[in-house]
Coordinates of C-alpha atoms in Angstrom, one line a residue:
Chain A
M1 CA 12.1 40.7 0.9
S2 CA 13.8 41.1 4.3
Q3 CA 12.4 37.8 5.7
T4 CA 14.5 36.1 8.3
L5 CA 15.8 32.6 7.9
E6 CA 13.6 31.4 10.7
K7 CA 10.4 32.6 8.9
S8 CA 11.6 31.2 5.6
L9 CA 10.9 27.8 4.1
F10 CA 14.5 26.6 4.6
Q11 CA 16.3 25.0 7.5
R12 CA 19.5 26.8 6.7
K13 CA 20.8 29.5 4.5
Q14 CA 20.7 28.6 0.8
T15 CA 23.3 29.6 -1.8
G16 CA 22.6 30.0 -5.4
F17 CA 24.7 30.5 -8.5
L18 CA 23.3 32.7 -11.2
L19 CA 24.9 32.5 -14.7
T20 CA 23.7 35.4 -16.8
P21 CA 24.8 38.4 -18.8
D22 CA 21.5 40.1 -18.0
T23 CA 22.1 42.5 -15.1
A24 CA 18.4 43.2 -14.7
L25 CA 17.8 39.6 -14.0
A26 CA 20.6 39.5 -11.5
E27 CA 19.3 42.5 -9.7
M28 CA 15.8 41.1 -9.5
L29 CA 16.9 37.7 -8.1
Q30 CA 19.1 39.3 -5.5
K31 CA 16.3 41.5 -4.3
L32 CA 13.7 38.7 -4.0
W33 CA 15.3 37.1 -0.9
S34 CA 17.3 38.6 2.0
S35 CA 20.9 37.4 1.7
E36 CA 20.4 35.6 5.0
V37 CA 17.9 33.3 3.4
L38 CA 19.1 32.8 -0.2
E39 CA 22.3 34.5 -1.4
F40 CA 23.2 34.5 -5.1
T41 CA 26.6 34.6 -6.6
V42 CA 26.4 36.1 -10.1
F43 CA 28.6 35.1 -13.0
D44 CA 28.3 36.9 -16.4
Q45 CA 30.0 34.1 -18.2
G46 CA 29.4 30.3 -17.9
G47 CA 33.0 29.3 -18.1
K48 CA 33.9 31.4 -15.1
A49 CA 31.4 29.6 -12.9
I50 CA 32.3 26.0 -13.7
E51 CA 35.3 25.6 -11.5
H52 CA 33.5 27.2 -8.5
L53 CA 30.6 25.0 -9.2
F54 CA 32.6 21.8 -8.9
N55 CA 34.6 23.0 -5.9
E56 CA 31.8 24.5 -3.9
P57 CA 28.5 23.4 -5.3
P58 CA 25.6 25.7 -4.4
D59 CA 22.1 24.6 -3.4
L60 CA 20.6 26.0 -6.6
L61 CA 21.9 26.8 -10.1
V62 CA 20.1 29.3 -12.3
V63 CA 21.3 29.4 -15.9
D64 CA 20.4 31.9 -18.5
N65 CA 20.1 30.7 -22.0
R66 CA 21.5 34.1 -23.2
L67 CA 25.0 33.1 -22.0
S68 CA 27.4 33.8 -24.9
D69 CA 30.3 31.6 -24.2
I70 CA 28.6 28.3 -23.4
S71 CA 24.9 27.3 -23.8
G72 CA 22.6 26.9 -20.8
R73 CA 21.9 23.3 -21.9
E74 CA 25.5 22.4 -21.9
I75 CA 26.0 23.7 -18.3
A76 CA 22.9 21.9 -17.1
N77 CA 24.1 18.6 -18.7
L78 CA 27.6 19.0 -17.3
V79 CA 26.1 19.2 -13.8
K80 CA 23.5 16.5 -14.2
S81 CA 25.9 13.9 -15.7
E82 CA 28.0 13.8 -12.5
N83 CA 26.3 11.7 -9.8
V84 CA 27.8 14.0 -7.1
Y85 CA 26.0 17.0 -8.5
R86 CA 23.0 15.3 -9.9
Q87 CA 20.7 16.3 -7.1
L88 CA 21.6 20.0 -7.5
P89 CA 18.4 21.7 -8.8
V90 CA 18.9 23.6 -12.1
V91 CA 16.5 26.2 -13.4
V92 CA 17.0 27.7 -17.0
C93 CA 15.9 31.2 -18.0
V94 CA 14.7 31.4 -21.6
D95 CA 13.2 33.9 -24.1
P96 CA 9.9 33.0 -25.6
I97 CA 11.6 32.2 -28.9
D98 CA 13.8 29.6 -27.3
V99 CA 10.8 27.4 -26.5
E100 CA 8.8 27.8 -29.7
E101 CA 10.1 24.3 -30.6
P102 CA 9.6 21.7 -27.9
W103 CA 12.7 20.8 -25.9
N104 CA 13.7 17.3 -25.2
W105 CA 13.6 17.3 -21.4
N106 CA 15.1 13.8 -21.3
V107 CA 18.2 15.2 -22.9
I108 CA 18.2 18.6 -21.1
E109 CA 17.8 17.4 -17.5
V110 CA 16.9 20.6 -15.8
D111 CA 14.4 20.9 -12.9
D112 CA 12.4 23.9 -14.1
F113 CA 12.5 26.9 -16.4
L114 CA 11.4 30.6 -16.4
V115 CA 10.3 32.5 -19.4
R116 CA 10.9 36.3 -20.0
P117 CA 9.4 38.7 -19.2
F118 CA 9.8 37.6 -15.6
N119 CA 7.1 38.2 -13.1
P120 CA 9.0 38.6 -9.8
S121 CA 6.5 37.0 -7.5
E122 CA 6.2 34.0 -9.8
V123 CA 10.0 33.7 -10.0
R124 CA 10.2 33.8 -6.2
D125 CA 7.7 31.0 -5.7
R126 CA 8.9 28.8 -8.6
I127 CA 12.4 28.9 -7.1
N128 CA 11.2 28.3 -3.6
L129 CA 9.2 25.4 -4.8
T130 CA 12.2 24.0 -6.7
L131 CA 14.4 24.2 -3.6
C132 CA 11.7 22.6 -1.4
R133 CA 11.1 19.8 -3.9
A134 CA 14.8 19.1 -4.1
M135 CA 15.1 18.9 -0.3
R136 CA 12.2 16.5 -0.1
A137 CA 13.5 14.3 -2.9
L138 CA 17.0 14.2 -1.5
D139 CA 16.1 13.1 1.9
A140 CA 13.2 10.7 1.2
N141 CA 14.0 7.0 1.2
P142 CA 13.7 5.9 -2.4
L143 CA 11.9 2.7 -1.6
S144 CA 9.4 3.7 1.2
K145 CA 9.4 7.4 0.4
L146 CA 9.5 8.0 4.1
P147 CA 11.7 10.9 5.4
G148 CA 15.3 9.9 5.8
N149 CA 18.2 10.7 8.2
T150 CA 18.3 14.5 7.7
S151 CA 14.6 14.9 8.6
I152 CA 14.9 12.4 11.4
I153 CA 17.8 14.2 13.0
Q154 CA 16.1 17.6 12.5
R155 CA 12.9 16.3 14.1
I156 CA 14.7 14.9 17.2
Q157 CA 16.8 18.0 17.7
R158 CA 13.7 20.2 17.4
L159 CA 11.9 18.2 20.0
I160 CA 14.9 18.4 22.3
D161 CA 15.3 22.2 21.7
N162 CA 11.7 22.8 22.4
G163 CA 11.9 20.8 25.7
E164 CA 9.2 18.4 24.6
E165 CA 8.8 15.0 26.1
F166 CA 8.9 12.2 23.5
A167 CA 9.6 8.6 23.0
L168 CA 11.6 7.5 20.0
A169 CA 11.5 3.9 18.9
Y170 CA 14.1 2.3 16.7
C171 CA 12.6 -0.7 14.7
D172 CA 14.6 -3.3 12.9
L173 CA 13.9 -6.7 11.5
D174 CA 15.5 -9.9 12.7
Y175 CA 16.6 -12.4 10.0
F176 CA 15.9 -10.0 7.2
K177 CA 19.2 -10.7 5.6
S178 CA 18.6 -14.4 5.4
Y179 CA 15.2 -13.8 3.9
N180 CA 16.7 -11.4 1.3
D181 CA 19.4 -14.0 0.5
K182 CA 17.0 -16.8 0.0
Y183 CA 14.2 -15.1 -1.8
G184 CA 16.1 -12.3 -3.6
F185 CA 16.1 -8.5 -3.2
A186 CA 12.8 -7.9 -4.9
R187 CA 10.9 -9.9 -2.3
G188 CA 13.1 -8.3 0.4
D189 CA 11.9 -5.0 -0.8
E190 CA 8.3 -6.2 -0.4
I191 CA 9.1 -6.9 3.3
L192 CA 10.4 -3.3 3.7
M193 CA 7.4 -1.8 2.0
M194 CA 5.1 -3.9 4.2
S195 CA 6.9 -2.9 7.4
A196 CA 6.9 0.8 6.4
R197 CA 3.1 0.7 5.8
L198 CA 2.4 -1.2 9.0
I199 CA 4.4 1.2 11.1
V200 CA 3.0 4.3 9.5
N201 CA -0.6 3.2 9.8
T202 CA -0.2 2.2 13.4
I203 CA 1.5 5.5 14.4
R204 CA -1.0 7.6 12.4
S205 CA -4.0 6.0 14.1
Y206 CA -2.9 8.0 17.2
Q207 CA -4.7 11.2 16.2
G208 CA -4.1 14.6 17.7
V209 CA -0.6 13.9 19.0
Q210 CA 2.9 14.7 17.8
S211 CA 4.1 11.8 15.8
F212 CA 6.7 11.0 13.1
V213 CA 7.9 8.0 11.1
G214 CA 11.2 7.9 9.3
H215 CA 13.3 5.3 7.4
V216 CA 16.9 5.2 8.5
G217 CA 17.7 2.9 5.6
G218 CA 17.6 -0.9 4.9
D219 CA 15.5 -2.6 7.5
D220 CA 15.8 0.2 10.1
F221 CA 12.9 2.5 10.8
V222 CA 12.2 5.0 13.6
F223 CA 9.0 6.5 15.0
I224 CA 8.2 9.2 17.5
L225 CA 5.2 9.3 19.8
P226 CA 4.3 10.8 23.2
P227 CA 5.8 8.6 26.0
D228 CA 2.4 7.5 27.2
K229 CA 1.4 6.1 23.8
V230 CA 4.6 4.2 22.9
E231 CA 4.2 0.9 24.7
G232 CA 0.7 0.4 23.2
A233 CA 2.1 1.2 19.7
C234 CA 5.0 -1.3 20.2
K235 CA 2.5 -4.1 21.1
R236 CA 0.3 -3.3 18.2
I237 CA 3.2 -3.2 15.7
I238 CA 4.5 -6.5 17.0
A239 CA 1.1 -8.2 16.8
A240 CA 0.4 -7.0 13.3
F241 CA 3.9 -7.8 12.1
D242 CA 3.9 -11.4 13.5
D243 CA 0.5 -11.9 12.0
I244 CA 1.3 -10.7 8.5
V245 CA 4.9 -11.6 7.9
P246 CA 4.3 -15.4 7.4
H247 CA 2.3 -14.6 4.3
F248 CA 5.4 -13.4 2.6
Y249 CA 7.1 -16.8 2.8
D250 CA 6.6 -19.7 0.4
P251 CA 4.0 -22.1 1.8
E252 CA 6.5 -24.9 2.7
D253 CA 8.8 -22.5 4.6
R254 CA 5.8 -20.9 6.3
Q255 CA 4.5 -24.3 7.4
R256 CA 7.9 -25.3 8.7
G257 CA 8.3 -22.0 10.5
N258 CA 11.9 -21.5 9.2
I259 CA 14.0 -21.1 6.1
T260 CA 17.3 -22.7 5.1
S261 CA 19.7 -20.2 3.7
V262 CA 23.5 -19.8 3.4
D263 CA 25.4 -17.5 5.8
R264 CA 28.4 -15.2 5.1
E265 CA 30.9 -18.1 5.5
G266 CA 29.0 -20.2 3.0
N267 CA 27.5 -22.6 5.7
T268 CA 23.9 -23.8 5.2
K269 CA 21.9 -22.7 8.2
V270 CA 18.3 -22.7 9.4
F271 CA 16.8 -19.3 10.2
P272 CA 13.5 -18.6 12.0
L273 CA 10.8 -16.4 10.4
M274 CA 11.4 -12.7 10.6
A275 CA 10.6 -10.8 13.7
I276 CA 10.6 -7.1 14.6
S277 CA 12.7 -5.6 17.4
L278 CA 11.9 -2.3 18.9
A279 CA 14.2 -0.2 21.1
V280 CA 12.5 2.8 22.8
V281 CA 14.3 5.8 24.2
V282 CA 12.1 8.0 26.4
N283 CA 13.1 11.6 26.9
T284 CA 11.4 13.0 30.0
D285 CA 12.6 15.9 32.2
G286 CA 14.8 17.1 29.5
R287 CA 17.6 14.7 30.3
I288 CA 18.7 14.4 26.7
Q289 CA 20.5 17.4 25.2
H290 CA 21.5 16.1 21.8
Y291 CA 20.2 13.7 19.2
G292 CA 23.4 11.8 19.3
E293 CA 22.5 10.6 22.8
V294 CA 19.2 9.3 21.5
S295 CA 20.9 7.1 18.9
S296 CA 23.6 5.8 21.3
I297 CA 21.1 4.8 23.9
A298 CA 18.9 3.2 21.3
M299 CA 21.8 1.2 19.9
D300 CA 22.5 -0.2 23.4
L301 CA 18.8 -1.1 23.8
K302 CA 18.7 -2.7 20.4
K303 CA 21.2 -5.3 21.4
K304 CA 18.9 -6.2 24.3
A305 CA 15.8 -6.4 22.1
K306 CA 17.6 -8.6 19.6
E307 CA 18.6 -11.2 22.2
D308 CA 15.0 -12.4 21.9
P309 CA 14.6 -14.2 18.6
K310 CA 10.9 -13.4 18.7
S311 CA 9.5 -10.0 18.1
S312 CA 10.1 -7.9 21.2
Y313 CA 10.4 -4.3 22.6
V314 CA 12.7 -2.8 25.2
I315 CA 11.9 0.6 26.8
D316 CA 14.7 2.6 28.3
Q317 CA 13.7 3.0 32.0
R318 CA 16.6 5.1 33.1
K319 CA 15.6 8.4 34.8
A320 CA 17.4 11.7 34.6
Chain B
M1 CA -4.8 -9.1 -19.5
D2 CA -7.9 -8.3 -21.6
E3 CA -9.9 -5.4 -20.3
N4 CA -13.1 -6.8 -21.7
L5 CA -15.0 -10.1 -22.1
K6 CA -17.2 -10.4 -25.2
T7 CA -20.4 -12.4 -24.9
S8 CA -21.0 -14.9 -27.7
I9 CA -24.7 -14.3 -28.5
R10 CA -25.2 -10.6 -28.9
G11 CA -21.5 -9.7 -28.9
E12 CA -22.0 -7.4 -26.0
I13 CA -19.1 -6.6 -23.8
L14 CA -18.4 -6.7 -20.1
Q15 CA -16.0 -4.0 -18.9
V16 CA -13.9 -3.6 -15.8
K17 CA -15.6 -0.7 -14.1
D18 CA -16.1 0.3 -10.6
L19 CA -18.5 -1.9 -8.9
P20 CA -21.1 -0.6 -6.5
T21 CA -21.4 -1.4 -2.8
L22 CA -24.3 -1.6 -0.4
P23 CA -25.3 1.4 1.7
H24 CA -25.8 -0.1 5.2
V25 CA -22.3 -1.5 5.3
L26 CA -21.0 1.8 4.0
N27 CA -22.6 3.6 6.9
K28 CA -21.3 1.2 9.5
V29 CA -17.8 1.3 8.2
T30 CA -17.8 5.1 8.0
T31 CA -19.0 5.3 11.6
L32 CA -16.3 2.9 12.8
V33 CA -13.5 4.5 10.8
E34 CA -14.4 7.9 12.4
D35 CA -14.3 6.3 15.9
P36 CA -10.7 6.5 17.2
D37 CA -11.3 3.6 19.6
A38 CA -12.6 1.2 16.9
S39 CA -10.2 -1.7 16.3
S40 CA -9.2 -2.9 12.9
E41 CA -10.8 -6.2 13.7
A42 CA -14.2 -4.5 14.1
I43 CA -13.8 -2.6 10.9
A44 CA -12.6 -5.7 9.0
K45 CA -15.6 -7.7 10.3
V46 CA -18.0 -5.2 8.8
I47 CA -16.1 -4.8 5.5
S48 CA -16.1 -8.6 5.2
T49 CA -19.9 -8.6 5.0
D50 CA -19.7 -6.7 1.7
Q51 CA -18.3 -8.6 -1.3
V52 CA -17.8 -5.5 -3.4
L53 CA -16.1 -3.5 -0.7
S54 CA -14.0 -6.5 0.3
A55 CA -12.9 -7.0 -3.3
K56 CA -12.0 -3.3 -3.6
V57 CA -9.9 -3.3 -0.4
L58 CA -8.0 -6.4 -1.5
K59 CA -7.6 -5.1 -5.0
M60 CA -6.1 -1.9 -3.6
V61 CA -3.7 -3.5 -1.1
N62 CA -2.5 -6.0 -3.8
S63 CA -1.9 -3.3 -6.4
P64 CA 1.7 -2.6 -7.4
I65 CA 1.6 0.8 -5.8
Y66 CA 2.0 -0.7 -2.3
G67 CA 4.9 -2.9 -3.4
F68 CA 3.7 -6.4 -2.4
P69 CA 1.3 -7.5 -5.2
G70 CA -0.6 -10.7 -4.6
R71 CA 0.5 -11.2 -1.0
I72 CA -2.5 -10.1 1.1
S73 CA -5.7 -12.1 1.2
S74 CA -7.2 -11.1 4.6
I75 CA -9.3 -8.0 5.0
Q76 CA -7.8 -7.3 8.4
H77 CA -4.2 -7.4 7.2
A78 CA -5.3 -5.2 4.3
L79 CA -6.7 -2.6 6.7
V80 CA -3.5 -2.5 8.7
L81 CA -1.4 -2.0 5.6
L82 CA -3.7 0.4 3.8
G83 CA -4.5 2.6 6.8
F84 CA -7.8 4.3 7.6
N85 CA -7.2 7.2 5.2
V86 CA -7.1 4.9 2.2
V87 CA -10.0 2.8 3.4
R88 CA -12.0 6.0 3.9
G89 CA -11.1 7.0 0.4
I90 CA -12.2 3.7 -1.0
I91 CA -15.5 4.0 0.8
I92 CA -16.1 7.6 -0.4
S93 CA -15.3 6.7 -4.0
T94 CA -17.5 3.7 -3.9
S95 CA -20.8 4.7 -5.5
V96 CA -24.0 3.3 -4.3
F97 CA -26.5 2.0 -6.9
D98 CA -30.0 1.6 -5.4
M99 CA -30.9 -0.5 -8.4
M100 CA -28.2 -3.0 -7.7
V101 CA -29.3 -3.5 -4.1
Q102 CA -32.7 -4.6 -5.4
A103 CA -31.2 -6.7 -8.2
M104 CA -28.6 -8.5 -6.0
K105 CA -30.3 -8.7 -2.7
G106 CA -30.7 -12.5 -2.6
L107 CA -27.2 -13.0 -4.0
W108 CA -25.7 -10.9 -1.3
E109 CA -27.2 -13.1 1.4
H110 CA -26.1 -16.1 -0.5
S111 CA -22.5 -14.9 -0.7
L112 CA -22.5 -13.9 3.0
G113 CA -23.9 -17.3 3.9
C114 CA -21.2 -19.0 1.7
A115 CA -18.5 -17.0 3.4
T116 CA -19.8 -18.1 6.8
A117 CA -19.9 -21.7 5.6
C118 CA -16.4 -21.5 4.2
N119 CA -15.0 -20.2 7.5
I120 CA -16.6 -23.1 9.4
I121 CA -15.5 -25.7 6.8
A122 CA -11.9 -24.4 6.7
R123 CA -11.6 -24.6 10.5
R124 CA -13.2 -28.1 10.6
A125 CA -10.6 -29.2 8.0
G126 CA -7.8 -27.8 10.2
F127 CA -6.7 -25.1 7.7
E128 CA -4.8 -22.0 8.8
D129 CA -6.3 -18.5 8.3
P130 CA -10.0 -19.5 7.9
E131 CA -10.8 -15.8 7.2
E132 CA -9.1 -16.2 3.8
Y133 CA -11.4 -19.0 2.9
A134 CA -14.3 -16.8 4.0
V135 CA -13.1 -14.1 1.6
A136 CA -13.0 -16.6 -1.3
G137 CA -16.5 -17.7 -0.3
L138 CA -17.8 -14.1 -0.2
L139 CA -16.4 -13.3 -3.7
H140 CA -17.3 -16.6 -5.4
D141 CA -20.3 -15.2 -7.3
L142 CA -18.9 -11.7 -7.9
G143 CA -19.1 -12.4 -11.7
K144 CA -22.9 -12.5 -11.4
V145 CA -22.9 -9.0 -9.9
V146 CA -20.9 -7.7 -12.9
T147 CA -23.3 -9.2 -15.4
A148 CA -26.3 -7.8 -13.5
V149 CA -24.9 -4.3 -13.3
Q150 CA -23.2 -4.0 -16.7
L151 CA -25.4 -6.1 -19.0
P152 CA -28.9 -5.8 -17.4
D153 CA -30.6 -7.1 -20.6
L154 CA -28.5 -10.2 -20.8
H155 CA -28.9 -10.7 -17.1
A156 CA -32.7 -10.7 -17.6
S157 CA -32.3 -13.3 -20.4
I158 CA -30.3 -15.5 -18.1
L159 CA -33.0 -15.4 -15.4
D160 CA -35.7 -16.1 -18.1
T161 CA -33.6 -19.0 -19.4
V162 CA -33.4 -20.4 -15.8
Q163 CA -37.2 -20.4 -15.6
A164 CA -38.0 -21.6 -19.1
K165 CA -35.5 -24.5 -19.3
E166 CA -35.4 -25.2 -15.6
I167 CA -31.7 -25.2 -15.5
T168 CA -29.1 -23.7 -13.1
Y169 CA -28.1 -20.0 -13.4
F170 CA -24.6 -21.3 -14.3
Q171 CA -25.9 -23.3 -17.2
A172 CA -28.1 -20.5 -18.3
E173 CA -25.1 -18.1 -18.3
K174 CA -23.3 -20.5 -20.7
D175 CA -26.4 -20.6 -22.9
V176 CA -26.8 -16.8 -23.1
L177 CA -23.3 -15.4 -22.6
G178 CA -21.2 -18.3 -23.9
F179 CA -19.4 -18.5 -20.5
G180 CA -20.2 -18.6 -16.9
H181 CA -19.5 -16.4 -13.9
D182 CA -16.5 -18.6 -13.1
R183 CA -14.7 -17.1 -16.1
I184 CA -15.8 -13.6 -15.2
N185 CA -14.4 -14.2 -11.8
A186 CA -11.0 -15.4 -13.2
W187 CA -10.9 -12.3 -15.4
L188 CA -11.8 -9.9 -12.6
A189 CA -9.5 -11.5 -10.0
R190 CA -6.6 -11.3 -12.4
H191 CA -7.4 -7.8 -13.4
W192 CA -7.5 -6.7 -9.7
G193 CA -4.3 -8.6 -8.8
L194 CA -6.0 -10.7 -6.1
P195 CA -3.8 -13.4 -4.5
P196 CA -3.6 -16.6 -6.5
N197 CA -5.4 -18.8 -3.9
I198 CA -8.5 -16.5 -3.8
R199 CA -8.3 -16.2 -7.6
E200 CA -8.3 -19.9 -8.2
A201 CA -11.1 -20.6 -5.6
M202 CA -13.2 -18.0 -7.3
S203 CA -12.8 -19.5 -10.8
R204 CA -12.9 -23.2 -9.8
H205 CA -15.7 -23.3 -7.2
H206 CA -17.9 -25.2 -9.8
A207 CA -15.1 -27.6 -10.7
P208 CA -12.7 -27.9 -7.8
Q209 CA -11.3 -31.1 -9.1
L210 CA -9.7 -29.0 -11.9
A211 CA -8.0 -26.7 -9.5
E212 CA -4.3 -26.7 -10.1
F213 CA -2.5 -25.1 -7.2
Y214 CA -5.1 -24.3 -4.4
K215 CA -7.4 -27.3 -4.6
P216 CA -8.2 -27.2 -0.8
M217 CA -9.5 -23.7 -1.0
S218 CA -11.5 -24.4 -4.2
C219 CA -13.0 -27.4 -2.5
V220 CA -14.0 -25.4 0.6
V221 CA -15.8 -22.9 -1.5
H222 CA -17.5 -25.6 -3.6
L223 CA -18.8 -27.2 -0.4
G224 CA -19.7 -23.9 1.1
D225 CA -21.7 -23.0 -2.0
F226 CA -23.5 -26.4 -1.9
L227 CA -24.4 -26.2 1.7
V228 CA -25.7 -22.6 1.7
R229 CA -28.0 -23.5 -1.2
L230 CA -29.1 -26.6 0.8
F231 CA -30.1 -24.2 3.6
E232 CA -31.9 -22.1 1.0
F233 CA -30.2 -19.1 2.5
G234 CA -30.3 -16.2 0.1
N235 CA -30.6 -16.8 -3.6
S236 CA -27.9 -17.3 -6.2
G237 CA -30.2 -17.0 -9.2
D238 CA -31.9 -20.4 -9.4
D239 CA -33.6 -22.9 -7.1
Q240 CA -31.9 -26.0 -8.6
T241 CA -30.2 -28.6 -6.5
A242 CA -26.4 -28.1 -6.8
Y243 CA -24.1 -31.0 -7.6
L244 CA -21.7 -31.9 -4.9
R245 CA -18.4 -33.2 -6.2
P246 CA -17.3 -36.2 -4.2
E247 CA -13.7 -35.3 -4.9
A248 CA -14.2 -32.2 -2.7
L249 CA -15.1 -34.2 0.4
I250 CA -12.2 -36.6 -0.3
E251 CA -9.8 -33.7 -0.6
L252 CA -11.0 -32.2 2.7
K253 CA -11.0 -35.7 4.3
F254 CA -14.6 -35.1 5.4
K255 CA -16.9 -37.9 6.6
M256 CA -20.7 -37.5 6.9
S257 CA -20.2 -36.8 10.6
D258 CA -18.0 -33.8 9.7
L259 CA -20.7 -32.5 7.4
D260 CA -23.3 -32.8 10.2
K261 CA -21.1 -30.8 12.5
V262 CA -20.5 -28.1 9.9
M263 CA -24.3 -27.9 9.3
D264 CA -25.0 -27.6 13.0
E265 CA -22.6 -24.7 13.2
M266 CA -24.1 -23.1 10.1
S267 CA -27.6 -23.1 11.4
D268 CA -26.4 -21.2 14.5
Q269 CA -24.3 -18.7 12.6
L270 CA -26.6 -18.0 9.7
L271 CA -29.2 -16.7 12.2
E272 CA -26.6 -14.1 13.2
V273 CA -25.8 -13.3 9.6
S274 CA -29.4 -12.7 8.7
D275 CA -29.4 -9.9 11.3
L276 CA -26.8 -8.2 9.2
T277 CA -28.8 -8.3 6.0
L278 CA -31.8 -6.4 7.4

């Protein structure tokens, strides 16, 4: 019950709104977590909570179906119909009689439900699970399902804080846009999926080392490996990418080795086949203090890597 | 796509089920996958010797789950994109039928020989990615495996018909089933979402002149099948002389001297291949 945030499942303190006239339920939920880990604000009427909800959305909403002024379903739907709050996990508390008839979960878009009588340890873990699931779903890239920016930043900062040596590679695709423009976004997505699989499998084949792959968005990926492994990985990724990518072009374009597409100004232009550029930042001797430095160094290097129209990598050689 | 094919004589049905693989390949791949220094080339090479495992790997990487259906036709690319975990999973889930090893022994050697021949022919013809032609060659008789495993009685009738009427296995299939393995191939390849070039070569290797979109690959497999039978390497179900379509040689721009060179290379490489089948 008095677990510290550090030992909990969460990266930061979580806040929850509990909407219930049931004081026993409120007491139980408030006891299950220390207020440092998950703190509940309790409202005995639904109406009172709504303004707070929209002004300062919590990380979790628990709604009791016993509310007298407004139904739990209505509150859930109010929250889920707004794209800004859609990701907020909602759990409803019900009595057995409420669920005798099946609910239409397509209409009541909640994330989980709890049935009376409550078993405290089950309630604790169902809510922990709901919060963890929401965090994963929120950060993962919807296309590749790889961890997104929040996870990437956390991972980099953790390595820096622990004083670990690491190499971080930024990967992006050259001429992806012209491919997308010519063949359409569905085939563009195929390229992103292929690239994600290729990077993940190459990085995972280094067993027993600290590694990580994330998807910044669009055609930008990152991976982390120990400094002594990174150059080999870059070479392998480039070789595999250059080998595979021609198969995603129509036979004529592939044979010609370029595509004709229209640029932003409406001019018809010839673009080479896609290539992959890798910019690697190496953190040895603890010279980097903050993740922001990593990305700014990487952006400088990226320009250099992109000067070469073929696939290439640039490794930051600066010493502390 | 229909899940089943109904045979015409006894109305029996072929179903899409998991196909078995061969144990020695399984062992080799397992050892390589567990070795952190093994390259994907080495693993791809071993997997390529097994038609069932190759088909499974290609089926998996071309499934909609990975998001690029019908794009990948080389085993090595498939390994890079699937990763060792998935490949290991495919191997574990692939059951081994001892009966099948017995029933299909000659056919496996025939398929392996045909794959080797297709690789040589494709390189001679100056085509890119000869490994893809080898995959098509490896898979060209897969339909026969399906019949043998799923309809053993009808498979026996086909073999009896080959003997009694002194006809090819292909003709006997048509007599007994009402269709040949070319049609089973088309049905399987579509069901598995294999790339269109492999699919067409698998279904048109007996009639490459009818190939619509990938005639060169269909012609390569047709010629590979013919030559490996000529060498009497393995057994594809009969000992008849195959018919070589002249259109295939014209399509590949092959002269007799090209055939000679291909056959010279084949006699060298088939020796190596026969080591694998022990």
